[in-house]
mmCIF file of C-alpha atoms in Angstrom:
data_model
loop_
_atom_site.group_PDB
_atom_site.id
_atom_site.type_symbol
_atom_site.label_atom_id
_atom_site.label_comp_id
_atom_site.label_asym_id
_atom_site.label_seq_id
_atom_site.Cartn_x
_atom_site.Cartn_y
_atom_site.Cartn_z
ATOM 1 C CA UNK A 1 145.008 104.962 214.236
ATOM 2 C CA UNK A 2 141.463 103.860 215.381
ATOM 3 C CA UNK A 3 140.227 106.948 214.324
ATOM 4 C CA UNK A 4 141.907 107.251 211.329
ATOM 5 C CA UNK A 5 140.684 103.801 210.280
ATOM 6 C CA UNK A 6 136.757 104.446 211.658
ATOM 7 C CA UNK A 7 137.306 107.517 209.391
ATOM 8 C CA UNK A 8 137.929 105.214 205.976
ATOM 9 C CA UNK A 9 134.848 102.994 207.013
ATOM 10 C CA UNK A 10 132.628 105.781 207.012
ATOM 11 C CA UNK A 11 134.235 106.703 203.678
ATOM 12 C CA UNK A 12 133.789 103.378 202.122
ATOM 13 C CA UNK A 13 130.059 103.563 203.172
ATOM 14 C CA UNK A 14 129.582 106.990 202.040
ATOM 15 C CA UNK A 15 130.546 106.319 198.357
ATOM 16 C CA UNK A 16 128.402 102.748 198.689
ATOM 17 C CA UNK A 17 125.832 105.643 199.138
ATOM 18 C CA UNK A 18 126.835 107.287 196.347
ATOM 19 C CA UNK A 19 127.843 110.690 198.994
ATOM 20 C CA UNK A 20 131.101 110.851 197.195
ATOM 21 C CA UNK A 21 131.474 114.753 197.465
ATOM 22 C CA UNK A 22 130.879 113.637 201.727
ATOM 23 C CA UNK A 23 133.528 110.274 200.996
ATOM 24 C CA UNK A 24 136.234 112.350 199.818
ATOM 25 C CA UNK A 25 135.917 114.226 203.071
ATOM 26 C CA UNK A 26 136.275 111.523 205.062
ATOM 27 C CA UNK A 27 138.904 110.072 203.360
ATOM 28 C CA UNK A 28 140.971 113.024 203.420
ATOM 29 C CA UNK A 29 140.705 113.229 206.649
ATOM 30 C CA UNK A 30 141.583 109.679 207.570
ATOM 31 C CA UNK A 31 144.578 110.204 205.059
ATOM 32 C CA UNK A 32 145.947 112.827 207.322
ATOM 33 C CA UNK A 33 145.751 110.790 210.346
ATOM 34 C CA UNK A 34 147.899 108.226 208.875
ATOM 35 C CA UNK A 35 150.403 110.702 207.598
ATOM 36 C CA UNK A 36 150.854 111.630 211.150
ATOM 37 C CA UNK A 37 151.301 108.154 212.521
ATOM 38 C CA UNK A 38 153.223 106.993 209.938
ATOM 39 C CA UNK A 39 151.163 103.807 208.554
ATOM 40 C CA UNK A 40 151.525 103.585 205.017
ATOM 41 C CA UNK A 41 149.642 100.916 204.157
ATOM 42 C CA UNK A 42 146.414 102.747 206.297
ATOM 43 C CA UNK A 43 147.649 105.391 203.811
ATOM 44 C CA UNK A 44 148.116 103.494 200.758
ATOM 45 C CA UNK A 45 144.271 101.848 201.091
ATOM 46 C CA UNK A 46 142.760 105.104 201.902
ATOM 47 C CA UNK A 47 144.135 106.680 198.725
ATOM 48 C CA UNK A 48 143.544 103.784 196.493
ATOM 49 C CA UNK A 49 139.982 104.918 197.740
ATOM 50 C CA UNK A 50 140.290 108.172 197.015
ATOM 51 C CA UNK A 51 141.387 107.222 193.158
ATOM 52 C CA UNK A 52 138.106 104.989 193.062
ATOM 53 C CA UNK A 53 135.987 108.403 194.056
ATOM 54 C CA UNK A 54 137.969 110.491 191.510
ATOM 55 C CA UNK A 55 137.608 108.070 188.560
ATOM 56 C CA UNK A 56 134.019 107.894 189.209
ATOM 57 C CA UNK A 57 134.016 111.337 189.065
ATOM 58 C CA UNK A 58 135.430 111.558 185.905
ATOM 59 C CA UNK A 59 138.608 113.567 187.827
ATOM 60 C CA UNK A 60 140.819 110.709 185.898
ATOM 61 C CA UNK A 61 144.280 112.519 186.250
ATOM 62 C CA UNK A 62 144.001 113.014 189.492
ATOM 63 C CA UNK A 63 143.061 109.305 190.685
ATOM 64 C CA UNK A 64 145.737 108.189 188.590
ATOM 65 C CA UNK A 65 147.924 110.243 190.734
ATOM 66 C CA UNK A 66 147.003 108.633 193.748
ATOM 67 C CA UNK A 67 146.507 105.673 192.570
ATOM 68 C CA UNK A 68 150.324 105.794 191.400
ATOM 69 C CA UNK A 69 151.267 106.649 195.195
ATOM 70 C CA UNK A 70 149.569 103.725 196.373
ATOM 71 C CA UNK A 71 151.003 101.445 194.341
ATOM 72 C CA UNK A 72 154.318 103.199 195.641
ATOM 73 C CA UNK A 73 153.400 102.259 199.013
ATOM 74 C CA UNK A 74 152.214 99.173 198.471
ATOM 75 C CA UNK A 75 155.620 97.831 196.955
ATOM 76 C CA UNK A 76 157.251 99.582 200.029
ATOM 77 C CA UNK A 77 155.205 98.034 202.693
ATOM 78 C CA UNK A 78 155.183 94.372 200.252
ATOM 79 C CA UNK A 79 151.264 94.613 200.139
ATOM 80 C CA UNK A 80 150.485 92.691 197.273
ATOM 81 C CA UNK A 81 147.031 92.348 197.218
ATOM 82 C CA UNK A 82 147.007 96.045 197.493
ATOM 83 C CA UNK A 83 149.279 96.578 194.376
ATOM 84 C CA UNK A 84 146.801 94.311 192.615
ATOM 85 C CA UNK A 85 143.649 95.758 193.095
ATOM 86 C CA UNK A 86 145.340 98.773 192.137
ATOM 87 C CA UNK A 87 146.583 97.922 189.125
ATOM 88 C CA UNK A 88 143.283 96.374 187.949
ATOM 89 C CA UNK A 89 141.608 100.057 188.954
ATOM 90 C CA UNK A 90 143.575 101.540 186.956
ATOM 91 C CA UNK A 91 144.008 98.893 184.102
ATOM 92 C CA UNK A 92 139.974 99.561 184.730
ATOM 93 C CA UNK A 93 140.351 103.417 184.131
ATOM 94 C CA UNK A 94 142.884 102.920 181.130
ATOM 95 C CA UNK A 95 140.394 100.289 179.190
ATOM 96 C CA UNK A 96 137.345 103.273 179.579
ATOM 97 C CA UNK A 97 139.767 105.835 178.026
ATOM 98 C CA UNK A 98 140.703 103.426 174.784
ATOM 99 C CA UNK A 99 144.510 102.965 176.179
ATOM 100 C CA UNK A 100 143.975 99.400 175.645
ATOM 101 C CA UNK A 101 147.585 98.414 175.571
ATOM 102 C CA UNK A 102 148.237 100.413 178.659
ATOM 103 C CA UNK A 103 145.382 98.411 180.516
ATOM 104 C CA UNK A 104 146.702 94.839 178.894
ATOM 105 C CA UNK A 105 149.565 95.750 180.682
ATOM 106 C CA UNK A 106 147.889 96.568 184.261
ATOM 107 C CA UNK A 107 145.677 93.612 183.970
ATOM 108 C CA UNK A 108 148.600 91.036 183.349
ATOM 109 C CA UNK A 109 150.414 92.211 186.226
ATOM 110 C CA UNK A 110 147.152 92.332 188.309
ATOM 111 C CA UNK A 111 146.472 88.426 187.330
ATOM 112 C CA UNK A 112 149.624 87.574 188.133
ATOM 113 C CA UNK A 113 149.520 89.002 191.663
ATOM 114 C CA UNK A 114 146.535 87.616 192.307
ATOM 115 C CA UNK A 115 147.892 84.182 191.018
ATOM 116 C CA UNK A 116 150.651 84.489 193.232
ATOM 117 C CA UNK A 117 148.585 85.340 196.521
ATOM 118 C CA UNK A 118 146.037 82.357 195.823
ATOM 119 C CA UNK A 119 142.998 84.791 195.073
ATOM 120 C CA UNK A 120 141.329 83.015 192.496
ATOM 121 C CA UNK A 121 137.721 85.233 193.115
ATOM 122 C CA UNK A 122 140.273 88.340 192.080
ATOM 123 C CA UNK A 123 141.836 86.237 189.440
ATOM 124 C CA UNK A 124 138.298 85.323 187.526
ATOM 125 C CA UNK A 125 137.312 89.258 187.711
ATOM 126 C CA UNK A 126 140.522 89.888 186.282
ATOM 127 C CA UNK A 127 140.073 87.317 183.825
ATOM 128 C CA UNK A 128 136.777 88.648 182.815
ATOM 129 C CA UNK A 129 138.146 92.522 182.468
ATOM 130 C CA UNK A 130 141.076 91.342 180.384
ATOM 131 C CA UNK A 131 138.092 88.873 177.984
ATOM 132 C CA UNK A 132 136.412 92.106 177.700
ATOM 133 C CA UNK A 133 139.281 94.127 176.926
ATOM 134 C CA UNK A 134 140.700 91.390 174.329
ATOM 135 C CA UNK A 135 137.350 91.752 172.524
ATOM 136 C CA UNK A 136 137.412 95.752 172.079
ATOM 137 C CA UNK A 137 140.994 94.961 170.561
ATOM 138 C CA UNK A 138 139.355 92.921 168.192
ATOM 139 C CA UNK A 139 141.540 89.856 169.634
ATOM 140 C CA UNK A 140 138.615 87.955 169.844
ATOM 141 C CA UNK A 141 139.857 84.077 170.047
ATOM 142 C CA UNK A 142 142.052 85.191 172.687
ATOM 143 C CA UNK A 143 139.158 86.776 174.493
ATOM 144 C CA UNK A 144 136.859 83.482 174.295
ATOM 145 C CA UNK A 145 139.691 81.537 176.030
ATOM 146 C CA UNK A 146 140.158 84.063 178.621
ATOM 147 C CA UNK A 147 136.527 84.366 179.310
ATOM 148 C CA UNK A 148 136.366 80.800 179.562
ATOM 149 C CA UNK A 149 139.425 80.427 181.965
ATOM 150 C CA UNK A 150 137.117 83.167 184.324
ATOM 151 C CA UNK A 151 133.702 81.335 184.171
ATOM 152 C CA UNK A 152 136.079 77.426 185.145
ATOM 153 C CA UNK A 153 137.356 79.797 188.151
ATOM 154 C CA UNK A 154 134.234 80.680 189.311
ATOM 155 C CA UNK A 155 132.549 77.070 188.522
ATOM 156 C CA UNK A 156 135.366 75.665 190.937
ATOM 157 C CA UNK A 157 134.603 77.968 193.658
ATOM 158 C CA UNK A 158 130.703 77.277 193.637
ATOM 159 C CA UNK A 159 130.025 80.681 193.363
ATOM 160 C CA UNK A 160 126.192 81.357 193.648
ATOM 161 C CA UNK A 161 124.532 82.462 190.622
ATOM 162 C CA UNK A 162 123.562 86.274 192.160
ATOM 163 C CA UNK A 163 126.654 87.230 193.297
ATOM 164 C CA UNK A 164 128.203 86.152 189.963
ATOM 165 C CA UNK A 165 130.433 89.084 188.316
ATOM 166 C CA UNK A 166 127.936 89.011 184.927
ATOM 167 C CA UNK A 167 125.192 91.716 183.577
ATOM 168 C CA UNK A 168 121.989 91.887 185.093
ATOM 169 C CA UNK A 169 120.361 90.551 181.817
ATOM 170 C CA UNK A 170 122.637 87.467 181.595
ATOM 171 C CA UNK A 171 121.559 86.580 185.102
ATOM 172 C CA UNK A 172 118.208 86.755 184.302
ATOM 173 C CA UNK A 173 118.866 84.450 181.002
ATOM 174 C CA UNK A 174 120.200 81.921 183.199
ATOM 175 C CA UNK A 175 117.897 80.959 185.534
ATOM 176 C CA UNK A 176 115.047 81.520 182.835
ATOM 177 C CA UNK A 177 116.721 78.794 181.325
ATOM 178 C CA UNK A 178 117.495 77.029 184.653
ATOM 179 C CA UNK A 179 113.400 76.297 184.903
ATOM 180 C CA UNK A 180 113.308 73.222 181.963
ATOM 181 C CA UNK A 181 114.302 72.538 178.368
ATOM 182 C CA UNK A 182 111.422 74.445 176.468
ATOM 183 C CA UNK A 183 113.154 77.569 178.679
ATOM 184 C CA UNK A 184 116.256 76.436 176.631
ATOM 185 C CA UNK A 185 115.434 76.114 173.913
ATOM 186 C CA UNK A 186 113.631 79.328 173.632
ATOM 187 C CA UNK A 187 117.002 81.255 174.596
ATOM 188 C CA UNK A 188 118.981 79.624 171.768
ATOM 189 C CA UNK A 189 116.193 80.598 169.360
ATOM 190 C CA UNK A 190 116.491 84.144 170.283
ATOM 191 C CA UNK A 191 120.297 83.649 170.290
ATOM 192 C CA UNK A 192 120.395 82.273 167.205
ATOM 193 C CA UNK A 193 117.613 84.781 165.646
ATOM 194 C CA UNK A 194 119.443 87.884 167.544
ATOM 195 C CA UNK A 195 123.293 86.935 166.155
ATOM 196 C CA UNK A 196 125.072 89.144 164.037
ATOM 197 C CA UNK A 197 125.995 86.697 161.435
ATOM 198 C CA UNK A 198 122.289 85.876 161.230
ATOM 199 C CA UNK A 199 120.857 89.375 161.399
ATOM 200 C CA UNK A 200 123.536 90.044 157.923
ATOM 201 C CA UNK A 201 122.878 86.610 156.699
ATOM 202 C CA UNK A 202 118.693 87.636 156.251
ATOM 203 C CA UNK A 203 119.849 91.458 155.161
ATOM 204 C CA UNK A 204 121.774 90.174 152.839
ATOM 205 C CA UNK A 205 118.917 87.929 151.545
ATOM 206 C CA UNK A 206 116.279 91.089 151.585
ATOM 207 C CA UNK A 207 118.628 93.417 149.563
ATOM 208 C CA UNK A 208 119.843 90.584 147.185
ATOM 209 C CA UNK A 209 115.170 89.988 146.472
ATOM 210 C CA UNK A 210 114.817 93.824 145.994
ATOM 211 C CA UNK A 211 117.679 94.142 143.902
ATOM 212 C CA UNK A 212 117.417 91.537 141.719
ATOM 213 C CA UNK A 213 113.437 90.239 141.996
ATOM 214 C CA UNK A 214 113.254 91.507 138.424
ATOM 215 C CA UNK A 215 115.787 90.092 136.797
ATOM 216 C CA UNK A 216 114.102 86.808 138.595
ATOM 217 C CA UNK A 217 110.872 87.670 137.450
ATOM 218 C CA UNK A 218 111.869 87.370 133.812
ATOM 219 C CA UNK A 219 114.309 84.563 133.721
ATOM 220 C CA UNK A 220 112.884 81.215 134.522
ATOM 221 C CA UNK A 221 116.694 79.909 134.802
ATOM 222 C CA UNK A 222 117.188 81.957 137.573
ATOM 223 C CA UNK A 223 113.742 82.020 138.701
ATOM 224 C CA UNK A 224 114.358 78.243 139.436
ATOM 225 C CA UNK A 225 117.309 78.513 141.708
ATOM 226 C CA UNK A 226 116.622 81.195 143.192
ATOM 227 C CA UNK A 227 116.410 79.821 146.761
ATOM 228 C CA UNK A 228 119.819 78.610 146.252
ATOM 229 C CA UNK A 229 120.962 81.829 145.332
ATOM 230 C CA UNK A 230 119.406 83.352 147.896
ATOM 231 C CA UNK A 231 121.526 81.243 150.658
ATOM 232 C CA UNK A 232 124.482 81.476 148.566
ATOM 233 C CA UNK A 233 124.506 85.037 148.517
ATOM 234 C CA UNK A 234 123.534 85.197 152.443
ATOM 235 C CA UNK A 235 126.519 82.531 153.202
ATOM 236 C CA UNK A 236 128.904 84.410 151.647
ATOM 237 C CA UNK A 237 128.065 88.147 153.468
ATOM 238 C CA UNK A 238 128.032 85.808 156.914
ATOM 239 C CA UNK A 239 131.081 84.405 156.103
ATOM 240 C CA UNK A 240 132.957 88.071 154.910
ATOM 241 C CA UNK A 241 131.338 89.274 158.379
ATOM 242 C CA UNK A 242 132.952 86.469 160.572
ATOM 243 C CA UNK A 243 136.479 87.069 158.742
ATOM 244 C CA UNK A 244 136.172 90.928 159.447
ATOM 245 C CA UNK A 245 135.033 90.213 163.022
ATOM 246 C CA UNK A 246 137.555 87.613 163.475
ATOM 247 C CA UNK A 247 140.318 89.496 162.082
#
């Protein structure tokens, strides 16, 4: 058993080292260790591993296989934080492929293990996963509440900012704007200049002046509002965007 588990280690930091080819070695080795000594949950963990390897690997039907014996094992053994990291990998695996219903499904059950167990670090990544998911459905109210739910998770725990589960870029934002007001301020500028709605609201105001600057040009009537045209016109394309996007 010792061997079997010093076997996973060295898996676990093999594919940290991106030597997955070497991981999947080690893991398969380990694997038949625990076959032979009968520990199942040893088993189930090391092929829950092995279905983290193949995914990355783009082998997708074949992690899904093992992860689908793990979860067996896990429900034998009554491992449920096992079963729930599981069924996030694959809800993970699932969302990447566009089986978005299939990977609602995964991530539910995954929150509500994780709910049950007390895990609320697992429960905000979850959180997070199904926010992004809920987005790429075009759900997108629901996927505002459930990103907010994640973020008052981590808040609670005190999590420090660099270990936080968010982009690289969004990190850097932060503490940019951490350093005083003008550092704010300057973000919500950009935010506000870098929107969608914005970005269609001052297309819509460049197509609308070269297609009708003429007609402008040789009515004074319209010549004299034309400002208020202008941000008529733009209103109305941000507003048909945010309906669409909405939707």
């Amino acid at each position: 058993l010792g061997k079997a588990n010093t076997l996973r280690a060295i898996g676990d930091v093999l594919q940290f080292l991106d030597r997955r080819d070497e991981a999947l070695e080690h893991y398969d080795r380990a694997l038949k260790l625990y076959e032979q000594v009968g520990d199942n949950l040893g088993k189930a963990n090391t092929l829950r591993a092995i279905g983290d390897v193949l995914q990355f690997l783009a082998r997708r039907d074949e992690a899904l296989e093992r992860y689908d014996t793990a979860l067996k094992l896990y429900e034998q053994v009554g491992a449920n934080l096992g079963k729930a990291n599981t069924l996030q990998a694959i809800g993970r695996m699932q969302q990447t492929l566009m089986q978005f219903e299939a990977a609602l499904n995964n991530y539910q059950r995954a929150l509500h293990l994780y709910q049950e167990i007390g895990d609320r670090w697992s429960e905000a990544i979850t959180l997070q996963n199904l926010a992004t998911l809920y987005h790429q459905m075009g759900r997108v109210r629901e996927g505002f509440v459930t990103a907010y739910q994640a973020n008052s998770i981590l808040e609670n725990l005190e999590v420090p900012l660099s270990v936080m589960p968010y982009p690289n870029w969004l990190k850097q934002s932060m503490r940019f704007a951490e350093q005083g007001k003008w550092q704010l301020t300057l973000l919500i500028i950009v935010g506000v200049l870098t929107s969608p709605f914005w970005l269609s609201f001052l297309g819509a105001i460049l197509l609308w002046r070269m297609t009708f600057g003429r007609l402008f040009a040789t009515q004074p009537i319209l010549r004299k509002w034309r400002y208020g045209l202008y941000a008529l016109f733009g209103l109305v394309i941000v507003l048909l965007v945010a309906w669409i996007y909405m939707k």
